[in-house]
JSON list of C-alpha atoms in Angstrom, two decimals:
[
{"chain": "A", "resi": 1, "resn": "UNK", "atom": "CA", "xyz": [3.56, 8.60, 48.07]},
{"chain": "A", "resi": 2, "resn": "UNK", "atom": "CA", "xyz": [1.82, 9.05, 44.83]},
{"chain": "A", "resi": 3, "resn": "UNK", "atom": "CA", "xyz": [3.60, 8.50, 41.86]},
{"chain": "A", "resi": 4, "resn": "UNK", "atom": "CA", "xyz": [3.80, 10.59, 39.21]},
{"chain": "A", "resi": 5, "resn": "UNK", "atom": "CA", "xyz": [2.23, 9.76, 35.70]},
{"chain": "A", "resi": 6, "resn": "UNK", "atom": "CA", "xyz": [4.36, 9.32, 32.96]},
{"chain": "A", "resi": 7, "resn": "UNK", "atom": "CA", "xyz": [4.23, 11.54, 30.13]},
{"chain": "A", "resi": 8, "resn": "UNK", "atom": "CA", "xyz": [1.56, 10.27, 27.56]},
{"chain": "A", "resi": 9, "resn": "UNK", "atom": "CA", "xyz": [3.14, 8.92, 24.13]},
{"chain": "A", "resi": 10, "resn": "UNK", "atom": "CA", "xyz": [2.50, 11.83, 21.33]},
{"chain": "A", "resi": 11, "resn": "UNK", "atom": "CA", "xyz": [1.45, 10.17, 18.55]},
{"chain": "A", "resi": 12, "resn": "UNK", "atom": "CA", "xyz": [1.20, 12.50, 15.24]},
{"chain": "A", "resi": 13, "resn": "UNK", "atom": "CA", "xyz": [-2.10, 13.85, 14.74]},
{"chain": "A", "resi": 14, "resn": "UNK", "atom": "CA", "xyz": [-4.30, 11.57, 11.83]},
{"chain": "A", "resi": 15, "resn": "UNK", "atom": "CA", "xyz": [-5.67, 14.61, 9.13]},
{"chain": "A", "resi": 16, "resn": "UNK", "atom": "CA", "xyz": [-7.90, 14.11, 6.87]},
{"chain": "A", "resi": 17, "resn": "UNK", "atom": "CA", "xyz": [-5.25, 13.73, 4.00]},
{"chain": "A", "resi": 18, "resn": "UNK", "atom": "CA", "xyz": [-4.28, 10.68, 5.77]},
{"chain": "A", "resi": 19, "resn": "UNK", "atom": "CA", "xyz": [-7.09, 9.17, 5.72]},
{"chain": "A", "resi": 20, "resn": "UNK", "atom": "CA", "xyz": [-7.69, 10.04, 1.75]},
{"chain": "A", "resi": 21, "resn": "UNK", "atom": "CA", "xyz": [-4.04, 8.59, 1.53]},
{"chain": "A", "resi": 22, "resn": "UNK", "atom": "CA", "xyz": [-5.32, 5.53, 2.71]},
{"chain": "A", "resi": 23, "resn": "UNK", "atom": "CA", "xyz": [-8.35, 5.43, 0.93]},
{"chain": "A", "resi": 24, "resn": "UNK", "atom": "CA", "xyz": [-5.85, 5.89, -2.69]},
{"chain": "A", "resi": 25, "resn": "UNK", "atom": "CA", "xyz": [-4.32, 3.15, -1.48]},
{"chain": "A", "resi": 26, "resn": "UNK", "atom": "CA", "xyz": [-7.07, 0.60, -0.83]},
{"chain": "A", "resi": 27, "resn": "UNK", "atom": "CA", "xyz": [-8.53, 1.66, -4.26]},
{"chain": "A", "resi": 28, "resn": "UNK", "atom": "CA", "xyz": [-5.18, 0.49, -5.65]},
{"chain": "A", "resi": 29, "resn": "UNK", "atom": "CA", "xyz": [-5.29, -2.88, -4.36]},
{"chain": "A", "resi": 30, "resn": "UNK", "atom": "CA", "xyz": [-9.02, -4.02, -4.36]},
{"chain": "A", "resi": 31, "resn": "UNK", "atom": "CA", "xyz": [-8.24, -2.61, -8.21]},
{"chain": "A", "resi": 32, "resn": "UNK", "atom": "CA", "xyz": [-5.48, -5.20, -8.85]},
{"chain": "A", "resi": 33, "resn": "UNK", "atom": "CA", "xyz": [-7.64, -7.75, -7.22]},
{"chain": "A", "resi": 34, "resn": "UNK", "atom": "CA", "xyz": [-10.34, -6.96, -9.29]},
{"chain": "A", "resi": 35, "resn": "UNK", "atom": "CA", "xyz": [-8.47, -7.32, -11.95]},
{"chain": "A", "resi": 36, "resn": "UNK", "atom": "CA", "xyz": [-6.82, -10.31, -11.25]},
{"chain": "A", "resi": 37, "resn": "UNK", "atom": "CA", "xyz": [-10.33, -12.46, -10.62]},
{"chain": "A", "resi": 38, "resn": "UNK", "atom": "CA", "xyz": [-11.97, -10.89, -13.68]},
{"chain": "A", "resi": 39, "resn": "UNK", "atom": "CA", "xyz": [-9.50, -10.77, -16.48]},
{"chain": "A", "resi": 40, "resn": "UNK", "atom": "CA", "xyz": [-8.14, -14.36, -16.40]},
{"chain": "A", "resi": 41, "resn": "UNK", "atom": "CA", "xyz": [-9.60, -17.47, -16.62]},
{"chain": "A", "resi": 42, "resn": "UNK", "atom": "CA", "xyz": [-10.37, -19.59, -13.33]},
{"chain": "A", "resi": 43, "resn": "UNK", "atom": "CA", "xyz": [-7.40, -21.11, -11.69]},
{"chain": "A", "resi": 44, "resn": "UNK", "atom": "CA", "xyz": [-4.95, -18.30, -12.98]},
{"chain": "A", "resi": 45, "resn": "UNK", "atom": "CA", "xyz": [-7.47, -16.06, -11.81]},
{"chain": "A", "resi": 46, "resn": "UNK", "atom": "CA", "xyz": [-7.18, -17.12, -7.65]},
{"chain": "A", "resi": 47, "resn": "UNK", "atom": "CA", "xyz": [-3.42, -16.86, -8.57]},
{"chain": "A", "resi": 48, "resn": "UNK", "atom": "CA", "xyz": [-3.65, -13.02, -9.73]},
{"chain": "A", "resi": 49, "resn": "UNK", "atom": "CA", "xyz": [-6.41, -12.38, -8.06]},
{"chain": "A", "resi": 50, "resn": "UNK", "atom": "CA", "xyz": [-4.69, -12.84, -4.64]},
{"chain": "A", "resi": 51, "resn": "UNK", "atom": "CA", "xyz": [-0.96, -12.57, -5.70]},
{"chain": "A", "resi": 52, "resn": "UNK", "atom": "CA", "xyz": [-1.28, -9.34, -7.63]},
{"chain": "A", "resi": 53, "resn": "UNK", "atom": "CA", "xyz": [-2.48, -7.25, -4.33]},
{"chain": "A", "resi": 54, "resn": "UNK", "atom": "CA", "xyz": [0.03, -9.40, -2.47]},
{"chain": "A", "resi": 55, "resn": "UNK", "atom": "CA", "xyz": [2.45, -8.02, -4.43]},
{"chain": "A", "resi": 56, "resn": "UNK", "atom": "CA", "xyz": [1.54, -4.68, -4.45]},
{"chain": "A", "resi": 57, "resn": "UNK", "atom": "CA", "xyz": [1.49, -4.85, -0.87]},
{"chain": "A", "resi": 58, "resn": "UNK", "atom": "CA", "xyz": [4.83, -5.87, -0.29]},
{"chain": "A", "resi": 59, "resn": "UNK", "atom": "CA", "xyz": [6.35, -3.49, -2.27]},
{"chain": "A", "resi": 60, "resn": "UNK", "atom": "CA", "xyz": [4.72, -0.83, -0.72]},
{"chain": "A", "resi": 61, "resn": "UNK", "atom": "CA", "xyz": [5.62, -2.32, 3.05]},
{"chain": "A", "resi": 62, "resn": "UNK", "atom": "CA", "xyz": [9.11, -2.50, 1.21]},
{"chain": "A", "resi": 63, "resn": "UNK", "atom": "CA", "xyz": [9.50, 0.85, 0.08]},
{"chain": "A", "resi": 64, "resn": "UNK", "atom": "CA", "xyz": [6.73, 3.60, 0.58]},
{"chain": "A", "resi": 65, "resn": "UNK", "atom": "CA", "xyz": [4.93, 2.92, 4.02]},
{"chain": "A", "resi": 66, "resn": "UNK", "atom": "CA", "xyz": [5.87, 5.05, 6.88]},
{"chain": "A", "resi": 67, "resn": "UNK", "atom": "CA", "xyz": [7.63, 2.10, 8.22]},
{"chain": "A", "resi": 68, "resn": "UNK", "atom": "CA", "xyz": [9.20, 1.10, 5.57]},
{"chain": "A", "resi": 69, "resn": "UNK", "atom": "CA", "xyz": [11.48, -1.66, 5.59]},
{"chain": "A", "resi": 70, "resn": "UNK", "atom": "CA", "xyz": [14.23, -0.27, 3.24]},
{"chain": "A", "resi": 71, "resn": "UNK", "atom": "CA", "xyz": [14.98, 3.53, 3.15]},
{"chain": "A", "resi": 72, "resn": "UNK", "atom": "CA", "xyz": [15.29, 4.96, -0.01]},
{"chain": "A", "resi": 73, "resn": "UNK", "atom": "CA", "xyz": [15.42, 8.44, -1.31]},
{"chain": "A", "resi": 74, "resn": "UNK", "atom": "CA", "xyz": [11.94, 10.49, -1.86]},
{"chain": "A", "resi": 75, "resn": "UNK", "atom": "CA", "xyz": [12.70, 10.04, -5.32]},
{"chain": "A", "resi": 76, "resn": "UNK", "atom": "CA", "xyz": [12.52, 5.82, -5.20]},
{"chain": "A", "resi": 77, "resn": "UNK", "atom": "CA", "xyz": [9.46, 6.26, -3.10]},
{"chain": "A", "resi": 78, "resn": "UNK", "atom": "CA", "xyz": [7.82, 8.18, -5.49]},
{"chain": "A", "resi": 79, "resn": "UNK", "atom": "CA", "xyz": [8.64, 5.88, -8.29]},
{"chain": "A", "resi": 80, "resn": "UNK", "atom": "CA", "xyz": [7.48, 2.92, -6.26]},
{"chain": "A", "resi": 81, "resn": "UNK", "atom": "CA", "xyz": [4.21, 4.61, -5.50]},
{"chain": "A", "resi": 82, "resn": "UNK", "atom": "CA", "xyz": [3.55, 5.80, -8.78]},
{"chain": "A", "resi": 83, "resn": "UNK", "atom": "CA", "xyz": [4.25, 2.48, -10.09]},
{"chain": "A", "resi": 84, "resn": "UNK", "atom": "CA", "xyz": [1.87, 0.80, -7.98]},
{"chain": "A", "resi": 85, "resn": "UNK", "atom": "CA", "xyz": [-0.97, 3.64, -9.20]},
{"chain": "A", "resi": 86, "resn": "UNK", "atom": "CA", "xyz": [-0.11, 3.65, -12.67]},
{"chain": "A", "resi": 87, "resn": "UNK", "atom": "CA", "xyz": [-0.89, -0.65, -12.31]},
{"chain": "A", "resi": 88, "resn": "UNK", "atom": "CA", "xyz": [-4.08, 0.13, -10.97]},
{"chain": "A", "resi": 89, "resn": "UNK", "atom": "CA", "xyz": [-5.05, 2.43, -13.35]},
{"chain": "A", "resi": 90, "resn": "UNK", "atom": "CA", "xyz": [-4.08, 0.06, -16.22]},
{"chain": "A", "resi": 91, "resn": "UNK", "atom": "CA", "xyz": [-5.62, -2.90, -14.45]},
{"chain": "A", "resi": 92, "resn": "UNK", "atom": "CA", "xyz": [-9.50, -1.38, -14.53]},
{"chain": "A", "resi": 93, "resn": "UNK", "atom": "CA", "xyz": [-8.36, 0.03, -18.49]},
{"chain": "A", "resi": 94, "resn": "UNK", "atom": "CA", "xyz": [-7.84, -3.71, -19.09]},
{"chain": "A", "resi": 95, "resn": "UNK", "atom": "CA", "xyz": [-11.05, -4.62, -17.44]},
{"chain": "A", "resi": 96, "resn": "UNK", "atom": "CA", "xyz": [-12.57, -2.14, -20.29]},
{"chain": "A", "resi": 97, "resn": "UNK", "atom": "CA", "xyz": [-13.36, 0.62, -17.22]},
{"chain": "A", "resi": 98, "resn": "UNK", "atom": "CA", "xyz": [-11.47, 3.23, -18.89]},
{"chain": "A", "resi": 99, "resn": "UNK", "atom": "CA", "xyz": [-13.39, 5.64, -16.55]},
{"chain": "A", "resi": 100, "resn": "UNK", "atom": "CA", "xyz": [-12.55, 4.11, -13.49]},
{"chain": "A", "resi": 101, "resn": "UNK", "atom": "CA", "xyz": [-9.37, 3.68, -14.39]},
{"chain": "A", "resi": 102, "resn": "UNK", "atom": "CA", "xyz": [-8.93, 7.47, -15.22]},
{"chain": "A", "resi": 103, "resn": "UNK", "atom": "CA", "xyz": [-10.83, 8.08, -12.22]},
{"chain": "A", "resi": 104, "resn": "UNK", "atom": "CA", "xyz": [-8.93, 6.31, -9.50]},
{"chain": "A", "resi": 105, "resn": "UNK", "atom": "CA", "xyz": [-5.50, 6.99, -11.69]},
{"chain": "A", "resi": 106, "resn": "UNK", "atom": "CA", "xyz": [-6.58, 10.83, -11.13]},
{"chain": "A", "resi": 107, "resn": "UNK", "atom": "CA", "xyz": [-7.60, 10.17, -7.10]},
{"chain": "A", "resi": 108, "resn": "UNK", "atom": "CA", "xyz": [-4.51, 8.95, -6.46]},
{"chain": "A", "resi": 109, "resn": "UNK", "atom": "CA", "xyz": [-2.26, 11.57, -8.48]},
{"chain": "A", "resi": 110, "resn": "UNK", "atom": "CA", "xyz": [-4.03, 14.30, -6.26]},
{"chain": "A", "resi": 111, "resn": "UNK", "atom": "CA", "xyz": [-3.72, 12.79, -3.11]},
{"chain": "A", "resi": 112, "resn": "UNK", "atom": "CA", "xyz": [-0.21, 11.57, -3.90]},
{"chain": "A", "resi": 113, "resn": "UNK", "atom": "CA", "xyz": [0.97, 15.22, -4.91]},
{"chain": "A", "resi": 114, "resn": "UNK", "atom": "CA", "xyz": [-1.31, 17.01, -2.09]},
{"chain": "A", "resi": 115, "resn": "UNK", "atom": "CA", "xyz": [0.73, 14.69, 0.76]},
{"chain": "A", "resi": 116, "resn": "UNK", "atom": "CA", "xyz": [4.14, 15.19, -1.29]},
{"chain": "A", "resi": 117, "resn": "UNK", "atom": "CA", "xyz": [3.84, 18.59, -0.60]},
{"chain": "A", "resi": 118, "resn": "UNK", "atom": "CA", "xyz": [2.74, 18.36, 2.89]},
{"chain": "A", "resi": 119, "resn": "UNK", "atom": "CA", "xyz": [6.02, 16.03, 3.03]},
{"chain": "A", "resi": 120, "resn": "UNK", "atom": "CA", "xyz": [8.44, 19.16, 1.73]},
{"chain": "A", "resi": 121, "resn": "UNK", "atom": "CA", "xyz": [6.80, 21.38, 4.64]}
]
């Protein structure tokens, strides 16, 4: 007898605000990094330079990811997340990219609000 198949896994569908979701989000931490290897001298600078995106990292894991490891209200999450922009944007403003700093800053405030939004749907 043949067996039957089992149903296929549905997985939710990847959209392009995803993808610009994740793109905010590697801005944010190749900004830190930046940051840490340029604005301090050299061996606090491989401490920053790797532990600021570490950290940055965990706390999102911790908090914001889709899986994240503590569940907090929408409103934590969004405090968490903004916090981790608003360090980005202040780590290229230190790096005396002001632009790129208001740049990424704005990036991620649109993307952040556009999949807010798609969140309250």
């Amino acid at each position: 007898m043949a067996e039957t198949p089992a149903p296929a896994a549905t997985r939710p569908r990847i959209t392009a605000l995803d993808a610009l979701r994740l793109v905010s989000e590697i801005l944010a931490i190749a900004s830190l990094a930046l940051w840490g290897f340029l604005a301090w001298p050299l061996p606090w600078a491989v401490v920053w330079g790797l532990g600021a995106p570490i950290v940055a990292i965990l706390v999102w894991a911790a908090f914001v990811s889709p899986r994240a490891i503590f569940r907090v209200p929408s409103v934590v999450r969004t405090l968490v997340e903004v916090l981790v922009f608003v360090s980005a944007t202040l780590a290229l403003w230190d790096l005396n990219l002001p632009w790129a700093g208001l740049a990424v800053g704005a990036f991620c405030v649109v993307v952040g609000v556009l999949t807010g939004r798609r969140a309250l749907r």
